Amino acid sequence: MANYILKRFLSLIPTFFGATFLAFLIIQMAPGDYLTQLELDPKVTPETIARLRAQFGLDRPFHEQYLLWMHNLLHLNLGYSFAYQAPVLEIVWPRVLNSMVLVVPSTILLFLIAVPVGVYGALRQYSLGDRVVSFLAYLGLAIPNFFLALILMYLVLQVYFRTGVMVFPVSGMTSSGFEQFSFWQKVVDVAWHAVLPIVVLTTSDIAGFSRIMRGQMLEALSQDYVRTARAKGLPERVVVYKHALRNAVIPIVANIGGILPTLISGAGLVEVVMAWPGITPLLLDAISQQDLYVVAGFLTMGLVLLMIGNLLSDLLLAWVDPRIRYE
Amino acid sequence: MRKAVLLAGILALAGVASAQTFVWPQKWTVAKPSEAKRGGTLRAAVISDYRTFNPFVTAESGNVPDLISGSRGLATRDPTTGDWIPYMAESWTISPNKLEITFKIRKGMKWSDGRPITADDWITTWRIHTDKAVGSNSYDSFFIDGKPIVLRKIDDYTIRFIYPKTDAEAFNIARFEPWPAHVFGPVYQREGAEGIKKMWTLNEKPENIVSGGPWLIESYRPGERLVLKRNPAFGEWNKDEAGNPLPYLDRYEIKIVKDVNAQLAEFLAGNIDLMAPSTVDHISQIRQAIQQGRLDATLKVNASPVASSQFMVFNWNKASDPFKQSLFRSDKFRRAMSHIVNRQAVIDVVYGGLGTPMYSSVYPVLTQWINPKVPKYEYNPQQAAKLLAELGFTKKDREGYLVDARGRRLEFNLATNAGNAQREQIAKLIVDEAKKVGVKVNFQAIDFNTLVGQLLSSGPDRPFDAIIIGLTGGGLDWPFGSNVVPCKGNLHMWNKSGQCLDPRETLMEKLYYQGRTELDFKKRVEIGYRMQEVEAELLPVIYIAGPNYHPAWNNRLGGEHPDAIISSIWGSRQVELTFIKK
């Protein structure tokens, strides 16, 4: 096992260099750079733009920029943001934490809801309940997140117009005067703001996830060992939960590692629509402005987490799946 | 008796000292000083995040340093007249050759940390802005045609600006806001530009940010909310006509809301006080909420045009295609193209009826500068067809497009940046109208940076036919672009051969510099009028139309501008004179 881990770990090194190189290359291949926008400003002279370009190192050849970046990266320095004039990590990290306030609870909720829903659907296949659940799941899948967020905001406003009560905040992560709140008031305030975005995130993910679970479970239930278990006269509860379910969750466990990078990658457009100060609005700005090192630095963080996540997945898989042994 | 005399003397001295206050004119607001209430919080929202507190590296408009300083320097403009009036200066004198302006700085002004504001602050600020290694966005504004403007300290309260040539924008240059020399100076001396760049990042504690303006930073939550609080030192020398210190408000809270729909929702819910809706849908939602009594707010539809332009520009440098090159260089052709731009349709379709047609490089909102006698070449397809016939395009081919005697079809490519829905709609309208008169326009939406790259490429053969793009910015003192008009200018987009090709380009360049160095406003406006005449004849760029400005505010606010001043230039209010009614 130790041998296997070591091998896996060593194989990560070329992957890391290859992937960062590709990421850097793709960003660089986009036309223009951070200063292109400034070129249309009637007040700024071309000399100034050329000077800034030299200052940011954007006038150097690609390989020099990459090597410099890699050199910094190996010293755990993700680079410098042009727009913020500050180290990338300093800007990105608080946003990652904000995003986690949404992503962690919605991921937990996802598992708590989608797994039972999937199992239920498999056990009562084509029953009325299964159909209703399936219908709702597809509905959730069909409505884009940002749109669902807009609908919820609209509903909140309508309730407010009719009753004068703001059930949930329209947007944002904290209320005015947040700084003056006590610790517990702060926690409650953020939680109150987080409810709608978490609902949006969870509903959309439940659909896909519960379908996978349902499919896995159906497949497991049709296996020989389940029939054998039933034939042995084991109680249905044991057959379903001890034999079928344990095997059905294997692919899901295998994907747990993949959750790691999603934890830092933010909650997507919901954050933009609901003014949640997470990673997505920041990253969108950085991409549209070609704030090179913010994008590259962020991709690198995601890459490292993905690699660690995959490693973890493999180890978990070895642990839950009796068919896999690394000796 | 002697005591009384002494007291009178002290009072007189105190009178002299308080003469150093700046009294905010009553005519800037609809409210009387007696109506104004103190306290409360103004709540606004902005689209984009703040990037830094550092005044020397900040790049975006509406940045934090501008906000806390109030963005006024030695002189400011009176919005009722547009004139420059002394602000942090008490008075000024202009040398007979008009190359030097000497400002007497107001005494008694203090930084928020209690230190006096003096000439050193301007000198240090200017030094840092003009240090190339700092990379300040204001760098270029301290130079005229590449020659530096020099600041000299005469004494602690006197400062002289020495210009390399007379300049219409002299006051605009002198109005830059000062930053505390006692904070930035020592760091700059010790560590130079690198030290300056590391200062006042978003991680700086708010209490360490020193301000000379109306606000101090109370707190900032990245991507979320900036809270400003009143700077008491500002109120010591900024008063209303009744002698009350300004600003009236205790706090100014700015939420960062990236999505305009969310901003609208916050405004409708009464969570923010200010909004400038830009789409018809948003305007009608606000209007409905007001009419149904759900929202107590004021909405001023079509207050003014906005100070931005949308235009179509043809490439004069197409050595590889002499047919197109001669076409694009023909003013008759460009005039014909102006006649096929259906500006009213653009306004109706793109801006929902709430826009203003444009015919010259001067934004319609700058009414003082608009020459009403200049020909406009309005939408008129018959006229366009006539002009094209004069160019030899009399016959149509089988597909219905115009061809000349040698059978060459009248056809060009038109590009704009993908993702800008308004420009894409404008382009499609032009394609349709062109087709009606027999001109084939091939429209393509491309990446913004690629587009800019094509537009700003130079030399005899550039890689585009026509582009729709826009510009913003431009001064009230001299509304023509220093980069745009001169033939070598970086934004002389139609002709980047590096030299003037048309005598009217040469004339415009000459008029540009003549106006830029004319200090008499009336004479300058006359030169501006003449420029617009030449511009209309040459028609280097075909202006299309722009949206209008529609401010809205919650009626808990008082102290807005009188209707006559509300515009995209002056906004709907001065925050310093704004108060909370209820």
PDB file of C-alpha atoms in Angstrom, chain B residues 267-383:
ATOM      1  CA  PHE B 267     -33.788  49.381  -4.520  1.00  0.00           C
ATOM      2  CA  LEU B 268     -37.380  48.139  -4.799  1.00  0.00           C
ATOM      3  CA  ALA B 269     -37.127  46.631  -1.332  1.00  0.00           C
ATOM      4  CA  GLY B 270     -35.952  49.987   0.004  1.00  0.00           C
ATOM      5  CA  ASN B 271     -32.567  48.583   0.996  1.00  0.00           C
ATOM      6  CA  ILE B 272     -30.605  51.048  -1.100  1.00  0.00           C
ATOM      7  CA  ASP B 273     -31.386  54.706  -1.636  1.00  0.00           C
ATOM      8  CA  LEU B 274     -29.812  55.443  -5.000  1.00  0.00           C
ATOM      9  CA  MET B 275     -30.177  53.759  -8.361  1.00  0.00           C
ATOM     10  CA  ALA B 276     -29.681  54.765 -11.959  1.00  0.00           C
ATOM     11  CA  PRO B 277     -31.659  52.177 -13.938  1.00  0.00           C
ATOM     12  CA  SER B 278     -30.425  51.786 -17.486  1.00  0.00           C
ATOM     13  CA  THR B 279     -33.023  49.541 -19.093  1.00  0.00           C
ATOM     14  CA  VAL B 280     -36.627  50.250 -19.914  1.00  0.00           C
ATOM     15  CA  ASP B 281     -37.688  47.176 -17.980  1.00  0.00           C
ATOM     16  CA  HIS B 282     -35.994  48.393 -14.804  1.00  0.00           C
ATOM     17  CA  ILE B 283     -37.396  51.881 -15.237  1.00  0.00           C
ATOM     18  CA  SER B 284     -40.929  50.577 -15.618  1.00  0.00           C
ATOM     19  CA  GLN B 285     -40.561  48.299 -12.586  1.00  0.00           C
ATOM     20  CA  ILE B 286     -39.510  51.269 -10.476  1.00  0.00           C
ATOM     21  CA  ARG B 287     -42.277  53.420 -11.908  1.00  0.00           C
ATOM     22  CA  GLN B 288     -44.851  50.710 -11.197  1.00  0.00           C
ATOM     23  CA  ALA B 289     -43.650  50.291  -7.633  1.00  0.00           C
ATOM     24  CA  ILE B 290     -43.952  54.043  -7.092  1.00  0.00           C
ATOM     25  CA  GLN B 291     -47.410  54.241  -8.687  1.00  0.00           C
ATOM     26  CA  GLN B 292     -48.731  51.322  -6.672  1.00  0.00           C
ATOM     27  CA  GLY B 293     -47.458  52.895  -3.481  1.00  0.00           C
ATOM     28  CA  ARG B 294     -45.020  50.083  -2.761  1.00  0.00           C
ATOM     29  CA  LEU B 295     -42.017  52.348  -2.947  1.00  0.00           C
ATOM     30  CA  ASP B 296     -41.697  55.978  -1.931  1.00  0.00           C
ATOM     31  CA  ALA B 297     -39.150  57.168  -4.447  1.00  0.00           C
ATOM     32  CA  THR B 298     -38.443  59.720  -7.147  1.00  0.00           C
ATOM     33  CA  LEU B 299     -37.568  58.723 -10.697  1.00  0.00           C
ATOM     34  CA  LYS B 300     -36.288  61.211 -13.275  1.00  0.00           C
ATOM     35  CA  VAL B 301     -36.620  59.601 -16.679  1.00  0.00           C
ATOM     36  CA  ASN B 302     -34.454  61.084 -19.457  1.00  0.00           C
ATOM     37  CA  ALA B 303     -32.676  63.524 -17.142  1.00  0.00           C
ATOM     38  CA  SER B 304     -29.926  63.874 -19.753  1.00  0.00           C
ATOM     39  CA  PRO B 305     -27.909  61.879 -22.276  1.00  0.00           C
ATOM     40  CA  VAL B 306     -24.946  60.001 -20.828  1.00  0.00           C
ATOM     41  CA  ALA B 307     -21.399  61.112 -21.596  1.00  0.00           C
ATOM     42  CA  SER B 308     -20.454  58.234 -23.854  1.00  0.00           C
ATOM     43  CA  SER B 309     -20.514  57.551 -27.548  1.00  0.00           C
ATOM     44  CA  GLN B 310     -21.253  54.700 -29.949  1.00  0.00           C
ATOM     45  CA  PHE B 311     -19.897  55.038 -33.428  1.00  0.00           C
ATOM     46  CA  MET B 312     -18.900  53.276 -36.633  1.00  0.00           C
ATOM     47  CA  VAL B 313     -15.415  53.845 -37.955  1.00  0.00           C
ATOM     48  CA  PHE B 314     -14.020  52.924 -41.385  1.00  0.00           C
ATOM     49  CA  ASN B 315     -10.416  51.902 -41.949  1.00  0.00           C
ATOM     50  CA  TRP B 316      -8.515  54.241 -44.251  1.00  0.00           C
ATOM     51  CA  ASN B 317      -5.403  52.056 -44.340  1.00  0.00           C
ATOM     52  CA  LYS B 318      -6.141  49.099 -46.562  1.00  0.00           C
ATOM     53  CA  ALA B 319      -3.214  48.963 -48.952  1.00  0.00           C
ATOM     54  CA  SER B 320      -4.058  45.356 -49.810  1.00  0.00           C
ATOM     55  CA  ASP B 321      -7.487  46.347 -51.117  1.00  0.00           C
ATOM     56  CA  PRO B 322      -7.265  49.640 -53.037  1.00  0.00           C
ATOM     57  CA  PHE B 323     -10.957  49.503 -53.971  1.00  0.00           C
ATOM     58  CA  LYS B 324     -12.093  49.454 -50.369  1.00  0.00           C
ATOM     59  CA  GLN B 325      -9.395  51.880 -49.303  1.00  0.00           C
ATOM     60  CA  SER B 326     -10.491  54.542 -51.760  1.00  0.00           C
ATOM     61  CA  LEU B 327     -14.101  53.879 -50.804  1.00  0.00           C
ATOM     62  CA  PHE B 328     -13.461  54.273 -47.082  1.00  0.00           C
ATOM     63  CA  ARG B 329     -11.407  57.403 -47.695  1.00  0.00           C
ATOM     64  CA  SER B 330     -14.259  59.027 -49.610  1.00  0.00           C
ATOM     65  CA  ASP B 331     -16.277  61.464 -47.517  1.00  0.00           C
ATOM     66  CA  LYS B 332     -19.187  60.949 -49.874  1.00  0.00           C
ATOM     67  CA  PHE B 333     -19.234  57.250 -49.003  1.00  0.00           C
ATOM     68  CA  ARG B 334     -19.065  57.955 -45.270  1.00  0.00           C
ATOM     69  CA  ARG B 335     -21.840  60.520 -45.590  1.00  0.00           C
ATOM     70  CA  ALA B 336     -23.953  57.940 -47.405  1.00  0.00           C
ATOM     71  CA  MET B 337     -23.273  55.514 -44.549  1.00  0.00           C
ATOM     72  CA  SER B 338     -24.369  58.159 -42.048  1.00  0.00           C
ATOM     73  CA  HIS B 339     -27.601  58.499 -44.025  1.00  0.00           C
ATOM     74  CA  ILE B 340     -28.343  54.792 -43.641  1.00  0.00           C
ATOM     75  CA  VAL B 341     -27.915  54.825 -39.860  1.00  0.00           C
ATOM     76  CA  ASN B 342     -31.467  54.860 -38.565  1.00  0.00           C
ATOM     77  CA  ARG B 343     -30.725  56.510 -35.240  1.00  0.00           C
ATOM     78  CA  GLN B 344     -34.352  56.636 -34.176  1.00  0.00           C
ATOM     79  CA  ALA B 345     -34.653  52.890 -34.741  1.00  0.00           C
ATOM     80  CA  VAL B 346     -31.478  52.386 -32.710  1.00  0.00           C
ATOM     81  CA  ILE B 347     -32.967  54.430 -29.884  1.00  0.00           C
ATOM     82  CA  ASP B 348     -36.281  52.583 -30.073  1.00  0.00           C
ATOM     83  CA  VAL B 349     -34.872  49.085 -30.384  1.00  0.00           C
ATOM     84  CA  VAL B 350     -31.667  49.273 -28.390  1.00  0.00           C
ATOM     85  CA  TYR B 351     -32.519  51.853 -25.745  1.00  0.00           C
ATOM     86  CA  GLY B 352     -36.271  51.301 -25.565  1.00  0.00           C
ATOM     87  CA  GLY B 353     -36.992  54.823 -26.783  1.00  0.00           C
ATOM     88  CA  LEU B 354     -34.853  56.367 -24.052  1.00  0.00           C
ATOM     89  CA  GLY B 355     -31.785  57.535 -25.883  1.00  0.00           C
ATOM     90  CA  THR B 356     -30.324  60.462 -27.770  1.00  0.00           C
ATOM     91  CA  PRO B 357     -29.059  60.535 -31.357  1.00  0.00           C
ATOM     92  CA  MET B 358     -25.440  61.565 -31.868  1.00  0.00           C
ATOM     93  CA  TYR B 359     -23.923  63.391 -34.788  1.00  0.00           C
ATOM     94  CA  SER B 360     -20.563  64.637 -33.560  1.00  0.00           C
ATOM     95  CA  SER B 361     -17.725  63.732 -31.237  1.00  0.00           C
ATOM     96  CA  VAL B 362     -19.065  66.156 -28.616  1.00  0.00           C
ATOM     97  CA  TYR B 363     -21.407  64.284 -26.288  1.00  0.00           C
ATOM     98  CA  PRO B 364     -24.961  65.662 -26.506  1.00  0.00           C
ATOM     99  CA  VAL B 365     -24.926  66.241 -22.729  1.00  0.00           C
ATOM    100  CA  LEU B 366     -22.265  68.954 -23.167  1.00  0.00           C
ATOM    101  CA  THR B 367     -24.881  71.390 -24.433  1.00  0.00           C
ATOM    102  CA  GLN B 368     -22.610  74.441 -24.153  1.00  0.00           C
ATOM    103  CA  TRP B 369     -20.267  72.886 -26.651  1.00  0.00           C
ATOM    104  CA  ILE B 370     -22.735  71.682 -29.282  1.00  0.00           C
ATOM    105  CA  ASN B 371     -22.719  73.734 -32.459  1.00  0.00           C
ATOM    106  CA  PRO B 372     -26.371  73.733 -33.550  1.00  0.00           C
ATOM    107  CA  LYS B 373     -25.566  74.832 -37.101  1.00  0.00           C
ATOM    108  CA  VAL B 374     -23.532  71.801 -38.046  1.00  0.00           C
ATOM    109  CA  PRO B 375     -25.105  69.506 -40.699  1.00  0.00           C
ATOM    110  CA  LYS B 376     -26.222  66.171 -39.287  1.00  0.00           C
ATOM    111  CA  TYR B 377     -26.578  63.726 -42.203  1.00  0.00           C
ATOM    112  CA  GLU B 378     -29.628  62.136 -40.634  1.00  0.00           C
ATOM    113  CA  TYR B 379     -31.327  58.899 -41.687  1.00  0.00           C
ATOM    114  CA  ASN B 380     -32.249  59.294 -45.342  1.00  0.00           C
ATOM    115  CA  PRO B 381     -31.859  56.204 -47.595  1.00  0.00           C
ATOM    116  CA  GLN B 382     -32.735  58.126 -50.786  1.00  0.00           C
ATOM    117  CA  GLN B 383     -29.958  60.590 -50.088  1.00  0.00           C
TER     118      GLN B 383
END
